[in-house]
Tab-separated table of C-alpha atoms and ligand atoms in Angstrom:
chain	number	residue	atom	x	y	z
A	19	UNK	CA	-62.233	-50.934	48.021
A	20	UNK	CA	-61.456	-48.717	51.125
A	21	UNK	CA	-59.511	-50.599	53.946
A	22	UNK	CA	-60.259	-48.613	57.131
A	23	UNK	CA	-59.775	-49.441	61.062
A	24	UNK	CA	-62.650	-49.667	63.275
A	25	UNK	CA	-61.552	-48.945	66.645
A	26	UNK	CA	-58.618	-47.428	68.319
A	27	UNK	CA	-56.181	-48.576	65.413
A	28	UNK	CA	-53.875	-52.113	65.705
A	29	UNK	CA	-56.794	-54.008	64.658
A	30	UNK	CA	-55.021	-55.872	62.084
A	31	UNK	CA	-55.895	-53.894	58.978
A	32	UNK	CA	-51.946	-54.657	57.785
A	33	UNK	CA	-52.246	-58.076	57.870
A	34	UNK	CA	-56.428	-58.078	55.870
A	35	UNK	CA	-54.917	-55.265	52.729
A	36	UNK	CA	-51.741	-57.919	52.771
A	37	UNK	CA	-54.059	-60.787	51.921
A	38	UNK	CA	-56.588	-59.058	49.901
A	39	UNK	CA	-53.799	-57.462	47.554
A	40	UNK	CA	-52.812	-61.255	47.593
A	41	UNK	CA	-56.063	-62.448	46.716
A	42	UNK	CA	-57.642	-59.558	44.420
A	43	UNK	CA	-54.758	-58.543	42.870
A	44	UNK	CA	-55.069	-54.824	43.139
A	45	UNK	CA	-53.396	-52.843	40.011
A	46	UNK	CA	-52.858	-50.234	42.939
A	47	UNK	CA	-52.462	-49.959	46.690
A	48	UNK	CA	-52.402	-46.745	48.192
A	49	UNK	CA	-51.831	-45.517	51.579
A	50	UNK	CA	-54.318	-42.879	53.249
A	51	UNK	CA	-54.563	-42.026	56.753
A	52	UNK	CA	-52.454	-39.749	58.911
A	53	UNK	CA	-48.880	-40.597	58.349
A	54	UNK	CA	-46.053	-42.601	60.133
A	55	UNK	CA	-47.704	-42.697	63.372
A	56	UNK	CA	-49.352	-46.003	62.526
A	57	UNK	CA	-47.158	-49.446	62.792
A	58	UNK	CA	-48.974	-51.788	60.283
A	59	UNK	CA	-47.869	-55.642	61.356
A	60	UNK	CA	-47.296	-58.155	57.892
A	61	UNK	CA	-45.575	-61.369	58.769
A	62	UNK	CA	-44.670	-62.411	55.641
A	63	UNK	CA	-42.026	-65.049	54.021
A	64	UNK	CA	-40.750	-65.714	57.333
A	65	UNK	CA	-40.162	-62.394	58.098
A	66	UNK	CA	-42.046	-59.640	60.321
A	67	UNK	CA	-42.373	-56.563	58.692
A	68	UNK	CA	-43.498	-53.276	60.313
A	69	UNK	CA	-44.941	-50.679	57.833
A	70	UNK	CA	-45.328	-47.266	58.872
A	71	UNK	CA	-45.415	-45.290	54.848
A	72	UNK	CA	-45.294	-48.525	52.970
A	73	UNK	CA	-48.593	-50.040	51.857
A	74	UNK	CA	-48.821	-53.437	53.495
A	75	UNK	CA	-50.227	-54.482	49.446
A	76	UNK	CA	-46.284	-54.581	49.094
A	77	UNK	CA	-46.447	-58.503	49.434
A	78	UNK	CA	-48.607	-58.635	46.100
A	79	UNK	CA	-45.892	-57.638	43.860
A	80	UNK	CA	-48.039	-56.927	40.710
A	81	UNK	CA	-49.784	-53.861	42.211
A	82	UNK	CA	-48.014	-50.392	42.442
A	83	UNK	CA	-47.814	-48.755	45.794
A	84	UNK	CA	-49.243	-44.744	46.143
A	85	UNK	CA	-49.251	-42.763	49.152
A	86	UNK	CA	-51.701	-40.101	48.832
A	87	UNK	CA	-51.307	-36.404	48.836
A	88	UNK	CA	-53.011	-36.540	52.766
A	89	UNK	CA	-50.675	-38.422	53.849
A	90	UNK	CA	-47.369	-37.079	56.119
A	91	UNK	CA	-44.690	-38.109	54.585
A	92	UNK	CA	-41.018	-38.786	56.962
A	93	UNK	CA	-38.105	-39.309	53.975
A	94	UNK	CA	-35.794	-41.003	56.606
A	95	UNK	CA	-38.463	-43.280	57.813
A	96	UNK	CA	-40.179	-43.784	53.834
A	97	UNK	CA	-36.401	-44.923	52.860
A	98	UNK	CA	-35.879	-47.483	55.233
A	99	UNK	CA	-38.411	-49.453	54.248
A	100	UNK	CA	-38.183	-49.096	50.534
A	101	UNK	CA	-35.018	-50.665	51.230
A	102	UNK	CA	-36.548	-53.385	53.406
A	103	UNK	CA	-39.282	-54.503	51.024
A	104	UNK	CA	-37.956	-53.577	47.973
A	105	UNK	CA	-40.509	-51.670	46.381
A	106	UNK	CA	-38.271	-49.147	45.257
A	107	UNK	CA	-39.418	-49.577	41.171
A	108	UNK	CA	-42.904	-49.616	42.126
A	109	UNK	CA	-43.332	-46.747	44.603
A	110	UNK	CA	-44.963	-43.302	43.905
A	111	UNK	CA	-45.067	-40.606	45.975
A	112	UNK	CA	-47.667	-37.832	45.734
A	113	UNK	CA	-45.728	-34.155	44.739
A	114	UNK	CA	-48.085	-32.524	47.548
A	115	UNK	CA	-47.377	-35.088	50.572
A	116	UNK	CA	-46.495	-32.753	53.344
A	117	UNK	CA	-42.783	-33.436	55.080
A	118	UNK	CA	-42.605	-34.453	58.575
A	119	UNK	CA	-39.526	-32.360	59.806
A	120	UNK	CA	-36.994	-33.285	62.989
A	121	UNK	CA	-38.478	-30.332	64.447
A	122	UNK	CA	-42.194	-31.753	64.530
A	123	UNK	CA	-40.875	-34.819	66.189
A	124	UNK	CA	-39.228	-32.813	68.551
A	125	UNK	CA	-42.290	-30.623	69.320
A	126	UNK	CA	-44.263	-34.134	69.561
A	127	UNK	CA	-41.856	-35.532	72.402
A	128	UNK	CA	-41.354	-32.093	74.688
A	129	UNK	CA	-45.093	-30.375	74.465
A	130	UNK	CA	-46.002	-31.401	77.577
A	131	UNK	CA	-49.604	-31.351	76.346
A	132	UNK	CA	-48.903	-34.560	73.466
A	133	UNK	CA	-47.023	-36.380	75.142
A	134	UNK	CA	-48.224	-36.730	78.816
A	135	UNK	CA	-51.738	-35.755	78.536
A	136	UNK	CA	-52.639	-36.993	74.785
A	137	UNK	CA	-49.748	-39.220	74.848
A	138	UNK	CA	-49.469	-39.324	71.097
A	139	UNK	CA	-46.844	-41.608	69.617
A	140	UNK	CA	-44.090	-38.940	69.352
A	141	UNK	CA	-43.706	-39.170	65.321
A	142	UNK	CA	-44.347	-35.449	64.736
A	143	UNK	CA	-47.728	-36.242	63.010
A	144	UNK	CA	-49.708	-33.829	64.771
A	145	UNK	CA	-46.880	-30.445	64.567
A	146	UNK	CA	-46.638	-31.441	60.887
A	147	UNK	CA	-50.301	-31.296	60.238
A	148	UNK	CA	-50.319	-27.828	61.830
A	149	UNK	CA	-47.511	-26.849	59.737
A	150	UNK	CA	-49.838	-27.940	57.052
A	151	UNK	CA	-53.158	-26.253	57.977
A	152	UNK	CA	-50.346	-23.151	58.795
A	153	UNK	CA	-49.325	-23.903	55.296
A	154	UNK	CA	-45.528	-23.637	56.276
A	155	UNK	CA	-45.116	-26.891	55.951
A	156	UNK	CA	-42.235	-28.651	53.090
A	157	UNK	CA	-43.772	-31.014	50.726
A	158	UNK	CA	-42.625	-33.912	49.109
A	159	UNK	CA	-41.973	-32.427	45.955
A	160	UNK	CA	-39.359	-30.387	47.271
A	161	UNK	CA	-37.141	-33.430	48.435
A	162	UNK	CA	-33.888	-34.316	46.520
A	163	UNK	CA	-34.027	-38.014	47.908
A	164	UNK	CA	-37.276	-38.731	46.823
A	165	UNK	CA	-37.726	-37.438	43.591
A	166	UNK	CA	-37.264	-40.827	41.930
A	167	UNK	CA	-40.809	-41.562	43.564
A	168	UNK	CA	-42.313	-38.159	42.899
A	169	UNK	CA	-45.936	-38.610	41.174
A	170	UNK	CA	-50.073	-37.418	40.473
A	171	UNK	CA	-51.302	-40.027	42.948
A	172	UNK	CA	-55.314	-38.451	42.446
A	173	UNK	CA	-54.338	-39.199	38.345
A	174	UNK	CA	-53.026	-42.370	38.824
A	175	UNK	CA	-55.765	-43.540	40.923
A	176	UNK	CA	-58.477	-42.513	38.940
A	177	UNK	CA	-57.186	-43.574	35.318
A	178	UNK	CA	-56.748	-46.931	37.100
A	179	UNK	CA	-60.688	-46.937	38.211
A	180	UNK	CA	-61.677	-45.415	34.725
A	181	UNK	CA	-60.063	-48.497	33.093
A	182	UNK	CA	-62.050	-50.533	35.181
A	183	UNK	CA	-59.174	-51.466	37.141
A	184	UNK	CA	-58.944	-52.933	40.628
A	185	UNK	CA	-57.939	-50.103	43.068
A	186	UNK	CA	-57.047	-50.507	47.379
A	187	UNK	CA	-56.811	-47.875	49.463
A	188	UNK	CA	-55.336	-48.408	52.534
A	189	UNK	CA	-56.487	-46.045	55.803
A	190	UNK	CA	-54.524	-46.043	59.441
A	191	UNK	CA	-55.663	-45.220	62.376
A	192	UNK	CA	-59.103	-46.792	64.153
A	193	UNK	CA	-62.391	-44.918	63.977
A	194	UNK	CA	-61.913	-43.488	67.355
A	195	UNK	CA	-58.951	-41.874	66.956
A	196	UNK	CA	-60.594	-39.558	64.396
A	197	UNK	CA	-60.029	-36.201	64.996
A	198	UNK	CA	-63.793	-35.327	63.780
A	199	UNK	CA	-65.414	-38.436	65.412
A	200	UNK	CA	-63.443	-39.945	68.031
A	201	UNK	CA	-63.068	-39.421	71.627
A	202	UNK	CA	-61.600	-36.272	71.482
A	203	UNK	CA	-58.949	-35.017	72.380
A	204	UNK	CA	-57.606	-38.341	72.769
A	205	UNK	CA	-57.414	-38.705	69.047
A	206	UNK	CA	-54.877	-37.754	66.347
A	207	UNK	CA	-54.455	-35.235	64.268
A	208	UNK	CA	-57.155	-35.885	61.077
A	209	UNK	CA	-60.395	-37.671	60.031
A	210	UNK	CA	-59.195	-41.518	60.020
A	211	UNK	CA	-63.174	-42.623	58.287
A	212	UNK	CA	-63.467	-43.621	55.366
A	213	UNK	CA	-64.120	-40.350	53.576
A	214	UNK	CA	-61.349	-39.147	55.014
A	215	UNK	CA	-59.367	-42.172	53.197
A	216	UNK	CA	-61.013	-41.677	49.946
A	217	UNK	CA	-59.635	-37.386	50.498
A	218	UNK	CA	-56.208	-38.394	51.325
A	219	UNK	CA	-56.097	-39.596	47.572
A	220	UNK	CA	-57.971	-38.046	45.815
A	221	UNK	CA	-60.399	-40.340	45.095
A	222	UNK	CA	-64.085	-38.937	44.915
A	223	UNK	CA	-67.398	-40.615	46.878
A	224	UNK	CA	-69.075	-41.968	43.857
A	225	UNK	CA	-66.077	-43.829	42.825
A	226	UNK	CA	-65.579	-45.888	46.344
A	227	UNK	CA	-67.614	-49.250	45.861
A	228	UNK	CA	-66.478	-51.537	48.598
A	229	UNK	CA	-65.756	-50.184	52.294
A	230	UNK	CA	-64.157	-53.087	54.546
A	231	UNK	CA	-64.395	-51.926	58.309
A	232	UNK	CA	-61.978	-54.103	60.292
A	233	UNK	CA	-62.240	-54.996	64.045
A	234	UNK	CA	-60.185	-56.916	66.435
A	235	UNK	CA	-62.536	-59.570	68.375
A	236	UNK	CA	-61.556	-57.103	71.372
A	237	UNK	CA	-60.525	-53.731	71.723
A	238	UNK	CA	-56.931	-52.740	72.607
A	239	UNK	CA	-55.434	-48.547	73.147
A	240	UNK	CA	-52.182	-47.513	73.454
A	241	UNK	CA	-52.493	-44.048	75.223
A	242	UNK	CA	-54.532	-42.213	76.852
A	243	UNK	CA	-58.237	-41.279	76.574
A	244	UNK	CA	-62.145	-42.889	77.114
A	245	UNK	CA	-62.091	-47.118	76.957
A	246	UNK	CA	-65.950	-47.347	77.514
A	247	UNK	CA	-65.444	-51.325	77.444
A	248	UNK	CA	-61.651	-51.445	78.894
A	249	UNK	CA	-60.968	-54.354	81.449
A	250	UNK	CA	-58.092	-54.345	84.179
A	251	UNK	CA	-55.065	-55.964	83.127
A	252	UNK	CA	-54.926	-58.903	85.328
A	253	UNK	CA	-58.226	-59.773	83.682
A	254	UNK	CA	-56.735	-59.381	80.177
A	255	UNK	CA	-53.985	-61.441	80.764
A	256	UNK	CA	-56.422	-63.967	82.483
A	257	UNK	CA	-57.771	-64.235	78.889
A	258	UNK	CA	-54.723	-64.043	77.172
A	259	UNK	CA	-54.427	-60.979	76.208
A	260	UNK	CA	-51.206	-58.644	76.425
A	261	UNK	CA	-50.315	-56.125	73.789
A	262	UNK	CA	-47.687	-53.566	72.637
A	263	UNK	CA	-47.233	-50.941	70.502
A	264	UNK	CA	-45.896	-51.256	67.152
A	265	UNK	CA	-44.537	-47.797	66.848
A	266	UNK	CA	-44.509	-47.203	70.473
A	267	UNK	CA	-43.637	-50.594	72.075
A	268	UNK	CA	-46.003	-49.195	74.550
A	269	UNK	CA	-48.170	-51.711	76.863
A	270	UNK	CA	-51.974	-51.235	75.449
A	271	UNK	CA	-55.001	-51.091	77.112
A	272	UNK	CA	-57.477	-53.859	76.447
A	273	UNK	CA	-61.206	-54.136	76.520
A	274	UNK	CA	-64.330	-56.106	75.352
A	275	UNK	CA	-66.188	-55.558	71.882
A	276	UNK	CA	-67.655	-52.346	72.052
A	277	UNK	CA	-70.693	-52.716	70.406
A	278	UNK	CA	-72.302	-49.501	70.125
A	279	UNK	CA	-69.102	-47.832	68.857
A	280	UNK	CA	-68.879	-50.227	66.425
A	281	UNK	CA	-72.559	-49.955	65.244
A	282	UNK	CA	-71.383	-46.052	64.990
A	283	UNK	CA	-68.402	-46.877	63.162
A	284	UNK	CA	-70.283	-48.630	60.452
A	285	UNK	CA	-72.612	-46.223	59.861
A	286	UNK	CA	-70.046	-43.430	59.777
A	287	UNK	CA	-68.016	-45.463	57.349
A	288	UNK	CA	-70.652	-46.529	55.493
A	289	UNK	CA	-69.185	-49.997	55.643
A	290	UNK	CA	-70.102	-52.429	53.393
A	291	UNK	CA	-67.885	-55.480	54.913
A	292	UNK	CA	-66.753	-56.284	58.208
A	293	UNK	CA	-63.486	-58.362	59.103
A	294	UNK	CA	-62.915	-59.427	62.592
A	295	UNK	CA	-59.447	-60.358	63.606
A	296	UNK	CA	-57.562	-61.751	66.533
A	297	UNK	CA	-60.794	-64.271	66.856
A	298	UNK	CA	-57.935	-67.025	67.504
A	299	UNK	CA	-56.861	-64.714	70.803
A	300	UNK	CA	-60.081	-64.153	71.767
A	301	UNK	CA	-61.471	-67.936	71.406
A	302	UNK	CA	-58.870	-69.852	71.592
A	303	UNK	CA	-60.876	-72.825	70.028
A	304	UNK	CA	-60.632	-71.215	66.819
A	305	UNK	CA	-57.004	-71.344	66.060
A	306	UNK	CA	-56.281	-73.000	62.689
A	307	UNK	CA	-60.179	-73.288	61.549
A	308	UNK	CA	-59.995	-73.024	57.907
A	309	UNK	CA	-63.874	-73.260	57.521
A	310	UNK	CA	-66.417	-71.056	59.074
A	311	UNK	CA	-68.042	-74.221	60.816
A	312	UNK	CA	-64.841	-75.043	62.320
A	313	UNK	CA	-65.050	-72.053	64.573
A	314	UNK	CA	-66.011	-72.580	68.316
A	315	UNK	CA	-69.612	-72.431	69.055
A	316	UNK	CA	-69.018	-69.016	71.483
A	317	UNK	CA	-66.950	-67.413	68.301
A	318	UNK	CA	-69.597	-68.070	66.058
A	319	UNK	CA	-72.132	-66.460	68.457
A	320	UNK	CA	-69.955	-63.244	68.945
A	321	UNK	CA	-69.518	-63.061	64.638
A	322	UNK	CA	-73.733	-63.710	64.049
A	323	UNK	CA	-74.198	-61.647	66.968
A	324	UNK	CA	-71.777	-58.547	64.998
A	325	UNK	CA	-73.730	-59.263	62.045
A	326	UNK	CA	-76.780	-58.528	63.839
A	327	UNK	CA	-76.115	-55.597	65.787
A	328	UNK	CA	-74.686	-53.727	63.077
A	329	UNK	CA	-76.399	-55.197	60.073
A	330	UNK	CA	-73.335	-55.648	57.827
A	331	UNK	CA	-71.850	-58.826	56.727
A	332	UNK	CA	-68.528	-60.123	58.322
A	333	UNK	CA	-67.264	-61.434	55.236
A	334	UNK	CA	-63.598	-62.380	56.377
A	335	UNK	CA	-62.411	-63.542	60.116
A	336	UNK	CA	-58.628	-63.900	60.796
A	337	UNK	CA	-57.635	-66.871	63.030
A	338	UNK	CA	-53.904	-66.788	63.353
A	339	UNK	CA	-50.971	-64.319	61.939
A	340	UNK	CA	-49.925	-65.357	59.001
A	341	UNK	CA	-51.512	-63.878	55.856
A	342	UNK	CA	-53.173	-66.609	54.767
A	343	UNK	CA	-55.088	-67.368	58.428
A	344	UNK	CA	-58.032	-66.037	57.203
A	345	UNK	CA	-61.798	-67.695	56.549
A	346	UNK	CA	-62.788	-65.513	53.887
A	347	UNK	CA	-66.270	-65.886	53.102
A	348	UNK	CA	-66.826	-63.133	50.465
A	349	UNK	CA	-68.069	-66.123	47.738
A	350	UNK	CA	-71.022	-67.167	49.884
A	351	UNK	CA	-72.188	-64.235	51.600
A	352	UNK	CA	-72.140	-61.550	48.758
B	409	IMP	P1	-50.539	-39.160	67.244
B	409	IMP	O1	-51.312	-39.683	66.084
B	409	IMP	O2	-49.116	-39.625	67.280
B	409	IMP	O3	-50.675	-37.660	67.391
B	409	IMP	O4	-51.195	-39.766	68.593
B	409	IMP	C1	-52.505	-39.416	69.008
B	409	IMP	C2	-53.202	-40.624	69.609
B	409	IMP	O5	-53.462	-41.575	68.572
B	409	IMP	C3	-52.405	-41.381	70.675
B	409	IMP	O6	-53.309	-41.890	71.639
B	409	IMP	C4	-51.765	-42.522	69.901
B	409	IMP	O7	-51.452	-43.622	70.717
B	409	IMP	C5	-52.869	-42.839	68.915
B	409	IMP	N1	-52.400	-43.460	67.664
B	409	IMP	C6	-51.933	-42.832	66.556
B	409	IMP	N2	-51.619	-43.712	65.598
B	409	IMP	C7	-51.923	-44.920	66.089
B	409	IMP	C8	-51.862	-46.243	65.544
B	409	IMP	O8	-51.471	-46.484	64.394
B	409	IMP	N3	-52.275	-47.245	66.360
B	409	IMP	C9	-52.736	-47.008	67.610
B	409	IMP	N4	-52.814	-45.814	68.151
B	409	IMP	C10	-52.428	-44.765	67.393
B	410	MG	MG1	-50.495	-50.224	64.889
């Protein structure tokens, strides 16, 4: 199964991969997507975790955690949090990750281009993916401190899926921030669909099954760029509603449920699922619901309405933070 984001990233996908790698007990997690720009939220065991390498399938300690050959790779960042979840003797690293250097960051923060007029999150994703398509760029392979991790992720993976095994892979970044399909140039610095997932690790497109397209109830962006459905902020925090960065720790922007972006995002994504999170925010009747008929009458309008429109299931809803605040309703409806 392919994990991807639907909308401008932050849409919870940390929290849905920690509870499915709970629940389906993945042999292996791994990580697609761009790199650490993304801040993936797990609040788990009493304590708030925020992933930017890691897989958030870390909580599910039987699976092994993979980050792709797509994926940038920051050693400093990676470290810390092998050291904060402990994953250290279960981590693999593909050889051919390419190296986010101080340099890219650097480039990131001072081109007055990323950061005032993209307003990217300052990482170095985007100068190390140049130094990659310039291929100048360092790979993993080539780093003393992580050769303990070094690995074949594509081999891995796809021994795994020829033994029949469960396999996640994990994407970052929303649908709109996809370099290819996204609201250009406000986007970052690759393909975040789901193909582009299934690349980043070498997995091919007859071997992806499951793809589980995750949106927030609303729509939230941190930076700049086209909001088709954005609302003023006195509004949002009339409903509720105030966000920030998990990388950044910059204010977001916050809209309604775009509808037609999302109908596009399924279809690019092929999406076979849909989770909607953040329906507890949204609808605040809906907080602790464990059963789908527990949700307010207006929530369960907006989910049939979802269904509708883009003619996919919504097979799990989140209604709170913790992992387990989920109405999963994969039994009934597949
Ligand atoms: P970059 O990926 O750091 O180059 O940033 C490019 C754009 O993507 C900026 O608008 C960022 O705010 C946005 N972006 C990148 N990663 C994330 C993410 O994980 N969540 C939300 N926005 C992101
Ligand atoms: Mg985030």
């Amino acid at each position: 199964m392919i994990v991807a984001g639907g909308q401008f990233g932050d849409e919870g996908k940390g929290k849905i991969v920690a509870y499915l790698a709970l629940h389906d007990k993945p042999k292996i997690v791994a990580r697609a997507g761009v790199g650490p720009n993304a801040g993936h939220t797990v609040h788990f065991r009493g304590k708030k975790f925020g992933l930017r390498q890691i897989p958030c399938g870390f909580v599910y300690e039987g699976a092994r955690m993979l980050i792709g050959p797509g994926v940038l790779v920051n050693p400093e960042v990676l470290l810390k949090e092998v050291a904060e979840t402990g994953v250290g003797d279960r981590l693999g690293v593909d050889g051919h990750c390419a190296i986010i250097e101080p340099d890219h960051i650097a480039q990131d923060r001072t081109s007055s281009h990323l950061k005032e007029i993209i307003g990217t999150t300052g990482t170095g994703c985007g100068p190390a993916n140049v130094a990659r398509v310039n291929r100048v760029a360092r790979l993993a392979e080539s780093v003393q401190g992580l050769r303990q991790f070094i690995t074949n992720v594509p081999q891995e993976v796809n021994d795994a899926l020829g033994r029949g095994e469960n396999v996640m892979l994990e994407g970052s970044q929303g649908f709109g921030l996809s370099l290819f399909h996204g609201t250009y140039p406000y986007v970052t610095s690759k393909d975040t669909g789901a193909s582009a997932i299934a690349s980043d690790v070498g997995v091919g497109p007859t071997k992806v099954d499951d793809v589980m397209l995750v949106f927030k109830a609303y729509v939230s962006r941190v930076g700049a760029g086209p909001f088709a459905t954005e609302i003023p902020q006195e509004k949002a925090e009339e409903l509720g509603i105030v966000e920030f960065g998990t990388v950044t720790g910059r204010r977001r922007r916050i809209g309604t449920f775009d509808f037609e972006f999302a109908k596009r995002a399924a279809m690019i994504n092929g999406a076979t699922q849909i989770t909607i999170t953040c329906l507890d925010r949204l609808f605040k009747g809906c907080a602790g619901a464990k059963k789908f008929e527990q949700l307010s009458d207006d929530a369960k309008e907006f989910v049939g309405r979802v269904e509708r429109e883009l003619g996919v299931p919504v097979t799990i809803v989140s209604v709170g933070q913790g992992i387990d605040d989920v109405i999963d309703m994969r039994s009934e409806k597949l």
